[in-house]
Short mmCIF file of C-alpha atoms in Angstrom, two decimals:
data_model
loop_
_atom_site.label_atom_id
_atom_site.label_comp_id
_atom_site.label_asym_id
_atom_site.label_seq_id
_atom_site.Cartn_x
_atom_site.Cartn_y
_atom_site.Cartn_z
CA UNK A 658 0.00 0.00 0.00
CA UNK A 659 3.01 2.27 -0.54
CA UNK A 660 1.76 5.34 -2.44
CA UNK A 661 4.22 6.44 -5.17
CA UNK A 662 4.99 10.07 -5.98
CA UNK A 663 2.50 11.73 -8.30
CA UNK A 664 -0.72 10.27 -6.91
CA UNK A 665 -1.32 12.80 -4.13
CA UNK A 666 -1.65 16.54 -4.62
CA UNK A 667 0.29 19.03 -2.46
CA UNK A 668 -2.61 19.97 -0.18
CA UNK A 669 -3.19 16.31 0.62
CA UNK A 670 0.41 15.22 1.07
CA UNK A 671 1.14 18.45 2.97
CA UNK A 672 -1.69 17.77 5.42
CA UNK A 673 -0.54 14.17 5.75
CA UNK A 674 3.05 15.28 6.48
CA UNK A 675 1.72 17.59 9.23
CA UNK A 676 -0.51 14.95 10.86
CA UNK A 677 2.04 12.16 10.45
CA UNK A 678 4.80 14.42 11.76
CA UNK A 679 2.86 15.37 14.89
CA UNK A 680 2.06 11.72 15.60
CA UNK A 681 5.62 10.52 15.08
CA UNK A 682 6.92 13.40 17.21
CA UNK A 683 4.58 12.28 19.99
CA UNK A 684 5.71 8.66 19.43
CA UNK A 685 9.33 9.78 19.91
CA UNK A 686 8.56 11.30 23.31
CA UNK A 687 6.49 8.28 24.39
CA UNK A 688 9.13 5.80 23.21
CA UNK A 689 11.79 7.76 25.02
CA UNK A 690 9.83 7.16 28.25
CA UNK A 691 8.40 3.69 27.70
CA UNK A 692 10.99 1.75 25.73
CA UNK A 693 13.33 -0.14 28.01
CA UNK A 694 16.98 -0.13 27.19
CA UNK A 695 17.07 -3.91 27.00
CA UNK A 696 14.41 -3.74 24.26
CA UNK A 697 16.62 -1.75 21.86
CA UNK A 698 18.10 -4.84 20.13
CA UNK A 699 14.56 -6.24 19.79
CA UNK A 700 13.47 -2.97 18.16
CA UNK A 701 16.27 -3.31 15.59
CA UNK A 702 15.49 -6.94 14.85
CA UNK A 703 11.75 -6.22 14.61
CA UNK A 704 12.42 -3.50 12.00
CA UNK A 705 14.72 -5.85 10.06
CA UNK A 706 12.10 -8.62 10.12
CA UNK A 707 9.37 -6.25 8.91
CA UNK A 708 11.60 -4.98 6.10
CA UNK A 709 12.35 -8.53 4.94
CA UNK A 710 8.74 -9.68 5.30
CA UNK A 711 7.45 -6.69 3.32
CA UNK A 712 9.50 -7.90 0.34
CA UNK A 713 7.45 -11.08 0.19
CA UNK A 714 4.40 -10.41 -1.94
CA UNK A 715 1.96 -13.31 -1.76
CA UNK A 716 -0.75 -13.80 -4.41
CA UNK A 717 -4.15 -13.34 -2.77
CA UNK A 718 -6.81 -13.50 -5.52
CA UNK A 719 -7.64 -12.22 -8.95
CA UNK A 720 -4.08 -11.44 -10.08
CA UNK A 721 -3.30 -9.28 -7.06
CA UNK A 722 -0.77 -9.75 -4.29
CA UNK A 723 -0.26 -8.47 -0.78
CA UNK A 724 2.46 -8.46 1.84
CA UNK A 725 2.76 -8.08 5.59
CA UNK A 726 2.70 -4.49 6.86
CA UNK A 727 3.94 -5.52 10.30
CA UNK A 728 2.64 -2.59 12.33
CA UNK A 729 0.52 -4.75 14.62
CA UNK A 730 3.30 -7.27 15.12
CA UNK A 731 5.60 -4.52 16.35
CA UNK A 732 2.80 -2.95 18.44
CA UNK A 733 1.87 -6.17 20.27
CA UNK A 734 5.49 -6.89 21.14
CA UNK A 735 7.00 -3.44 21.68
CA UNK A 736 4.00 -1.14 22.15
CA UNK A 737 2.23 1.13 19.65
CA UNK A 738 4.64 4.07 19.90
CA UNK A 739 7.77 2.02 19.30
CA UNK A 740 5.87 0.35 16.46
CA UNK A 741 5.14 3.74 14.88
CA UNK A 742 8.88 4.56 15.01
CA UNK A 743 9.80 1.15 13.56
CA UNK A 744 7.35 1.38 10.64
CA UNK A 745 8.39 4.98 9.96
CA UNK A 746 12.03 3.84 9.77
CA UNK A 747 11.18 1.01 7.37
CA UNK A 748 9.05 3.29 5.15
CA UNK A 749 11.76 5.96 4.95
CA UNK A 750 14.45 3.46 3.94
CA UNK A 751 12.11 1.90 1.36
CA UNK A 752 11.31 5.30 -0.16
CA UNK A 753 14.86 6.65 -0.33
CA UNK A 754 16.78 3.51 -1.22
CA UNK A 755 14.38 1.06 -2.88
CA UNK A 756 11.95 3.29 -4.80
CA UNK A 757 9.11 1.71 -2.81
CA UNK A 758 6.73 4.54 -1.91
CA UNK A 759 7.30 8.16 -2.91
CA UNK A 760 9.20 11.00 -1.27
CA UNK A 761 6.56 13.75 -1.30
CA UNK A 762 4.00 11.20 -0.13
CA UNK A 763 6.20 9.63 2.55
CA UNK A 764 4.25 11.59 5.17
CA UNK A 765 1.02 10.04 3.89
CA UNK A 766 2.49 6.53 3.90
CA UNK A 767 3.71 7.12 7.46
CA UNK A 768 0.30 8.48 8.49
CA UNK A 769 -1.53 5.50 6.95
CA UNK A 770 0.67 2.58 7.95
CA UNK A 771 2.79 3.77 10.90
CA UNK A 772 0.12 5.84 12.67
CA UNK A 773 -3.48 5.05 11.65
CA UNK A 774 -2.83 1.37 11.00
CA UNK A 775 -0.87 0.85 14.19
CA UNK A 776 -3.11 2.85 16.55
CA UNK A 777 -6.44 1.52 15.23
CA UNK A 778 -5.23 -2.07 15.29
CA UNK A 779 -3.71 -1.69 18.73
CA UNK A 780 -6.93 -0.15 20.07
CA UNK A 781 -8.89 -3.19 18.93
CA UNK A 782 -6.20 -5.48 20.35
CA UNK A 783 -6.48 -3.78 23.75
CA UNK A 784 -10.27 -4.26 23.78
CA UNK A 785 -9.86 -8.00 23.35
CA UNK A 786 -7.00 -8.21 25.80
CA UNK A 787 -9.05 -6.43 28.45
CA UNK A 788 -11.99 -8.72 27.72
CA UNK A 789 -9.86 -11.86 28.06
CA UNK A 790 -6.80 -10.99 30.12
CA UNK A 791 -4.92 -14.13 29.09
CA UNK A 792 -3.08 -15.57 26.09
CA UNK A 793 -6.36 -16.21 24.23
CA UNK A 794 -7.22 -12.53 24.49
CA UNK A 795 -3.76 -11.61 23.22
CA UNK A 796 -4.04 -13.92 20.22
CA UNK A 797 -7.66 -13.09 19.28
CA UNK A 798 -6.91 -9.39 19.71
CA UNK A 799 -3.80 -9.76 17.58
CA UNK A 800 -5.79 -11.46 14.81
CA UNK A 801 -8.67 -8.97 14.71
CA UNK A 802 -6.42 -5.96 15.34
CA UNK A 803 -4.10 -6.94 12.47
CA UNK A 804 -7.02 -7.12 10.07
CA UNK A 805 -8.37 -3.77 11.30
CA UNK A 806 -4.93 -2.15 10.94
CA UNK A 807 -4.71 -3.03 7.23
CA UNK A 808 -8.31 -2.05 6.51
CA UNK A 809 -7.98 1.29 8.34
CA UNK A 810 -4.75 2.10 6.49
CA UNK A 811 -6.51 1.28 3.21
CA UNK A 812 -9.42 3.57 4.12
CA UNK A 813 -7.01 6.43 4.91
CA UNK A 814 -5.18 5.80 1.63
CA UNK A 815 -8.49 5.85 -0.28
CA UNK A 816 -9.45 9.19 1.27
CA UNK A 817 -6.09 10.71 0.31
CA UNK A 818 -6.34 9.41 -3.27
CA UNK A 819 -9.86 10.74 -3.55
CA UNK A 820 -8.94 14.16 -2.07
CA UNK A 821 -6.19 14.31 -4.71
CA UNK A 822 -8.66 13.79 -7.55
CA UNK A 823 -7.69 10.21 -8.47
CA UNK A 824 -11.34 9.21 -8.43
CA UNK A 825 -14.58 9.57 -6.51
CA UNK A 826 -14.47 8.07 -3.03
CA UNK A 827 -17.50 5.96 -4.01
CA UNK A 828 -15.24 4.23 -6.54
CA UNK A 829 -11.79 4.27 -4.92
CA UNK A 830 -12.90 3.16 -1.43
CA UNK A 831 -14.77 -0.02 -2.47
CA UNK A 832 -11.96 -0.88 -4.89
CA UNK A 833 -9.31 -0.52 -2.18
CA UNK A 834 -11.42 -2.42 0.37
CA UNK A 835 -12.06 -5.30 -2.04
CA UNK A 836 -8.36 -6.20 -1.98
CA UNK A 837 -7.42 -5.05 1.49
CA UNK A 838 -10.05 -7.02 3.39
CA UNK A 839 -8.24 -10.07 1.95
CA UNK A 840 -4.73 -8.67 2.48
CA UNK A 841 -5.85 -7.95 6.07
CA UNK A 842 -6.50 -11.67 6.58
CA UNK A 843 -2.96 -12.40 5.39
CA UNK A 844 -1.70 -9.83 7.90
CA UNK A 845 -3.81 -11.41 10.64
CA UNK A 846 -2.59 -14.96 9.98
CA UNK A 847 1.13 -14.09 9.76
CA UNK A 848 1.05 -11.75 12.77
CA UNK A 849 -0.88 -14.21 14.94
CA UNK A 850 1.48 -17.08 14.06
CA UNK A 851 4.56 -15.05 15.02
CA UNK A 852 2.94 -13.74 18.23
CA UNK A 853 1.75 -17.26 19.11
CA UNK A 854 5.29 -18.59 18.73
CA UNK A 855 6.88 -15.80 20.74
CA UNK A 856 4.26 -15.86 23.52
CA UNK A 857 4.58 -19.62 23.86
CA UNK A 858 8.33 -19.49 24.39
CA UNK A 859 8.50 -16.12 26.13
CA UNK A 860 5.17 -14.71 27.40
CA UNK A 861 7.04 -11.67 28.78
CA UNK A 862 7.87 -10.53 25.25
CA UNK A 863 4.34 -9.12 24.91
CA UNK A 864 4.25 -5.39 25.54
CA UNK A 865 2.45 -4.46 28.75
CA UNK A 866 0.62 -1.16 28.76
CA UNK A 867 1.82 1.33 31.35
CA UNK A 868 0.34 0.63 34.76
CA UNK A 869 -0.35 -3.05 34.21
CA UNK A 870 3.23 -4.10 34.74
CA UNK B 1498 21.51 -10.21 26.45
CA UNK B 1499 19.78 -10.75 23.17
CA UNK B 1500 17.41 -13.55 23.92
CA UNK B 1501 17.23 -16.73 21.87
CA UNK B 1502 13.81 -15.83 20.43
CA UNK B 1503 15.15 -12.54 19.12
CA UNK B 1504 18.04 -14.36 17.44
CA UNK B 1505 15.46 -16.70 15.88
CA UNK B 1506 13.60 -13.69 14.49
CA UNK B 1507 16.85 -12.20 13.15
CA UNK B 1508 17.89 -15.45 11.46
CA UNK B 1509 14.39 -15.78 10.02
CA UNK B 1510 14.67 -12.22 8.63
CA UNK B 1511 18.01 -13.00 6.96
CA UNK B 1512 16.64 -16.23 5.46
CA UNK B 1513 13.55 -14.42 4.15
CA UNK B 1514 15.67 -11.63 2.64
CA UNK B 1515 18.25 -13.94 1.06
CA UNK B 1516 16.33 -17.05 0.10
CA UNK B 1517 12.61 -16.27 -0.07
CA UNK B 1518 12.63 -12.76 -1.57
CA UNK B 1519 13.61 -13.84 -5.13
CA UNK B 1520 10.47 -15.99 -5.22
CA UNK B 1521 8.03 -13.29 -4.10
CA UNK B 1522 5.04 -12.66 -6.34
CA UNK B 1523 5.47 -9.91 -8.90
CA UNK B 1524 1.71 -9.39 -9.18
CA UNK B 1525 0.55 -5.83 -8.41
CA UNK B 1526 -0.32 -5.18 -4.77
CA UNK B 1527 -3.75 -3.93 -3.73
CA UNK B 1528 -3.04 -0.24 -4.31
CA UNK B 1529 -1.23 -0.83 -7.64
CA UNK B 1530 -4.14 -2.96 -8.78
CA UNK B 1531 -6.67 -0.23 -7.96
CA UNK B 1532 -4.47 2.36 -9.69
CA UNK B 1533 -4.31 0.14 -12.80
CA UNK B 1534 -8.03 -0.64 -12.84
CA UNK B 1535 -9.00 3.00 -12.40
CA UNK B 1536 -6.49 4.52 -14.77
CA UNK B 1537 -4.25 6.53 -12.45
CA UNK B 1538 -1.15 4.28 -12.34
CA UNK B 1539 0.35 6.46 -15.11
CA UNK B 1540 0.35 9.45 -12.75
CA UNK B 1541 3.06 7.76 -10.68
CA UNK B 1542 6.46 9.46 -11.05
CA UNK B 1543 9.99 9.00 -9.73
CA UNK B 1544 11.55 12.02 -8.06
CA UNK B 1545 14.92 10.66 -7.01
CA UNK B 1546 17.44 8.20 -8.36
CA UNK B 1547 17.22 5.34 -5.90
CA UNK B 1548 20.43 3.39 -5.36
CA UNK B 1549 18.60 0.04 -5.42
CA UNK B 1550 15.34 0.65 -7.33
CA UNK B 1551 12.57 -1.95 -6.98
CA UNK B 1552 14.69 -4.23 -4.78
CA UNK B 1553 16.99 -5.18 -7.66
CA UNK B 1554 20.66 -4.55 -6.96
CA UNK B 1555 22.06 -2.80 -10.02
CA UNK B 1556 24.83 -4.46 -12.03
CA UNK B 1557 23.86 -8.04 -11.18
CA UNK B 1558 22.48 -9.74 -14.27
CA UNK B 1559 20.83 -12.67 -12.48
CA UNK B 1560 17.63 -11.10 -11.21
CA UNK B 1561 17.17 -13.61 -8.38
CA UNK B 1562 20.67 -12.89 -7.07
CA UNK B 1563 20.10 -9.14 -7.49
CA UNK B 1564 16.92 -9.40 -5.39
CA UNK B 1565 18.70 -11.44 -2.71
CA UNK B 1566 21.46 -8.85 -2.57
CA UNK B 1567 18.96 -6.01 -2.25
CA UNK B 1568 17.09 -7.98 0.42
CA UNK B 1569 20.07 -8.69 2.65
CA UNK B 1570 21.46 -5.16 2.30
CA UNK B 1571 18.06 -3.68 3.14
CA UNK B 1572 17.52 -6.01 6.10
CA UNK B 1573 20.92 -5.32 7.66
CA UNK B 1574 20.62 -1.59 6.97
CA UNK B 1575 17.17 -1.52 8.60
CA UNK B 1576 18.54 -3.43 11.58
CA UNK B 1577 21.37 -0.92 11.98
CA UNK B 1578 19.23 2.19 11.51
CA UNK B 1579 16.42 1.05 13.83
CA UNK B 1580 18.95 -0.03 16.46
CA UNK B 1581 20.67 3.34 16.12
CA UNK B 1582 17.36 5.18 16.50
CA UNK B 1583 16.56 3.10 19.57
CA UNK B 1584 19.91 4.07 21.09
CA UNK B 1585 19.37 7.74 20.24
CA UNK B 1586 15.88 7.69 21.78
CA UNK B 1587 17.26 6.27 25.00
CA UNK B 1588 20.34 8.48 24.96
CA UNK B 1589 22.55 5.44 24.88
CA UNK B 1590 25.92 5.26 23.18
CA UNK B 1591 25.48 3.24 19.99
CA UNK B 1592 28.65 1.31 20.83
CA UNK B 1593 26.95 0.27 24.05
CA UNK B 1594 30.08 1.41 25.89
CA UNK B 1595 28.04 2.88 28.75
CA UNK B 1596 27.49 0.81 31.85
CA UNK B 1597 24.67 -0.87 29.95
CA UNK B 1598 27.25 -3.23 28.48
CA UNK B 1599 28.01 -4.58 31.93
CA UNK B 1600 24.32 -4.85 32.74
CA UNK B 1601 23.79 -6.73 29.51
CA UNK B 1602 26.36 -9.32 30.46
CA UNK B 1603 25.10 -9.40 33.99
CA UNK B 1604 21.62 -10.33 32.79
CA UNK B 1605 22.72 -13.30 30.79
#
């Protein structure tokens, strides 16, 4: 879902830079407080894993492919603010070095995948985890939250495309959702498998929200 | 102090980047597909000269090898940059030469 340069107009990508920038700035201050020093290597490895996994496009249906976004995976294990920093890092490297996602629209890609995707998915995850405060709650929340994170990012992307005159929202939104409700399932399966593995061997790897530690 | 599970994730990342990436699908992703179907894919432009465009390392004729090379370089670069950002955020020396090094060994 990496938007290339040329698809968003200046008012849209400018607004996205502002909103994305504010959110990432806030994420920096939160991470500074919440991230534990011993988690720094995990943050690096998580970013590396997400970069590698994002290279793997998997055919989903109808001649279209999808790949892991990884925002929820990072959020469940390291918290939503560290996840926002991790996804922002991956997106910036992809844009500047690999021609994957544009430069002017980097703020929009950050807003969609590092901010909206991560925070919406994590919110859903927390609902389930509070409902079932055990490993089942973690895994069900991870599954549903991962799907929500992809769908919400796709909705944000559709709005930006539509604001930029790429097509009426009534056309772009259903078209984007058609593919991303399926790509979201891919996200949910991969994320839940990795979280299930990690929580089985090391339950303490799951990020605990402040106050519940 | 890097725990075994984190090493597993790192090794998995390297294997994905080196071995799996050349076999990834080249079908359009969801957004590209929508842009094709609705006639705005042609609006996409390139503003900078990327060093490794489209995950194909330039100068390597075998495309699978070129993708592997791009994958491993990107994975290790991402590891280094994200680790560096983590250190900056926590005000820690990237070399780990602060007392944290001792704590790390102490926690083993």
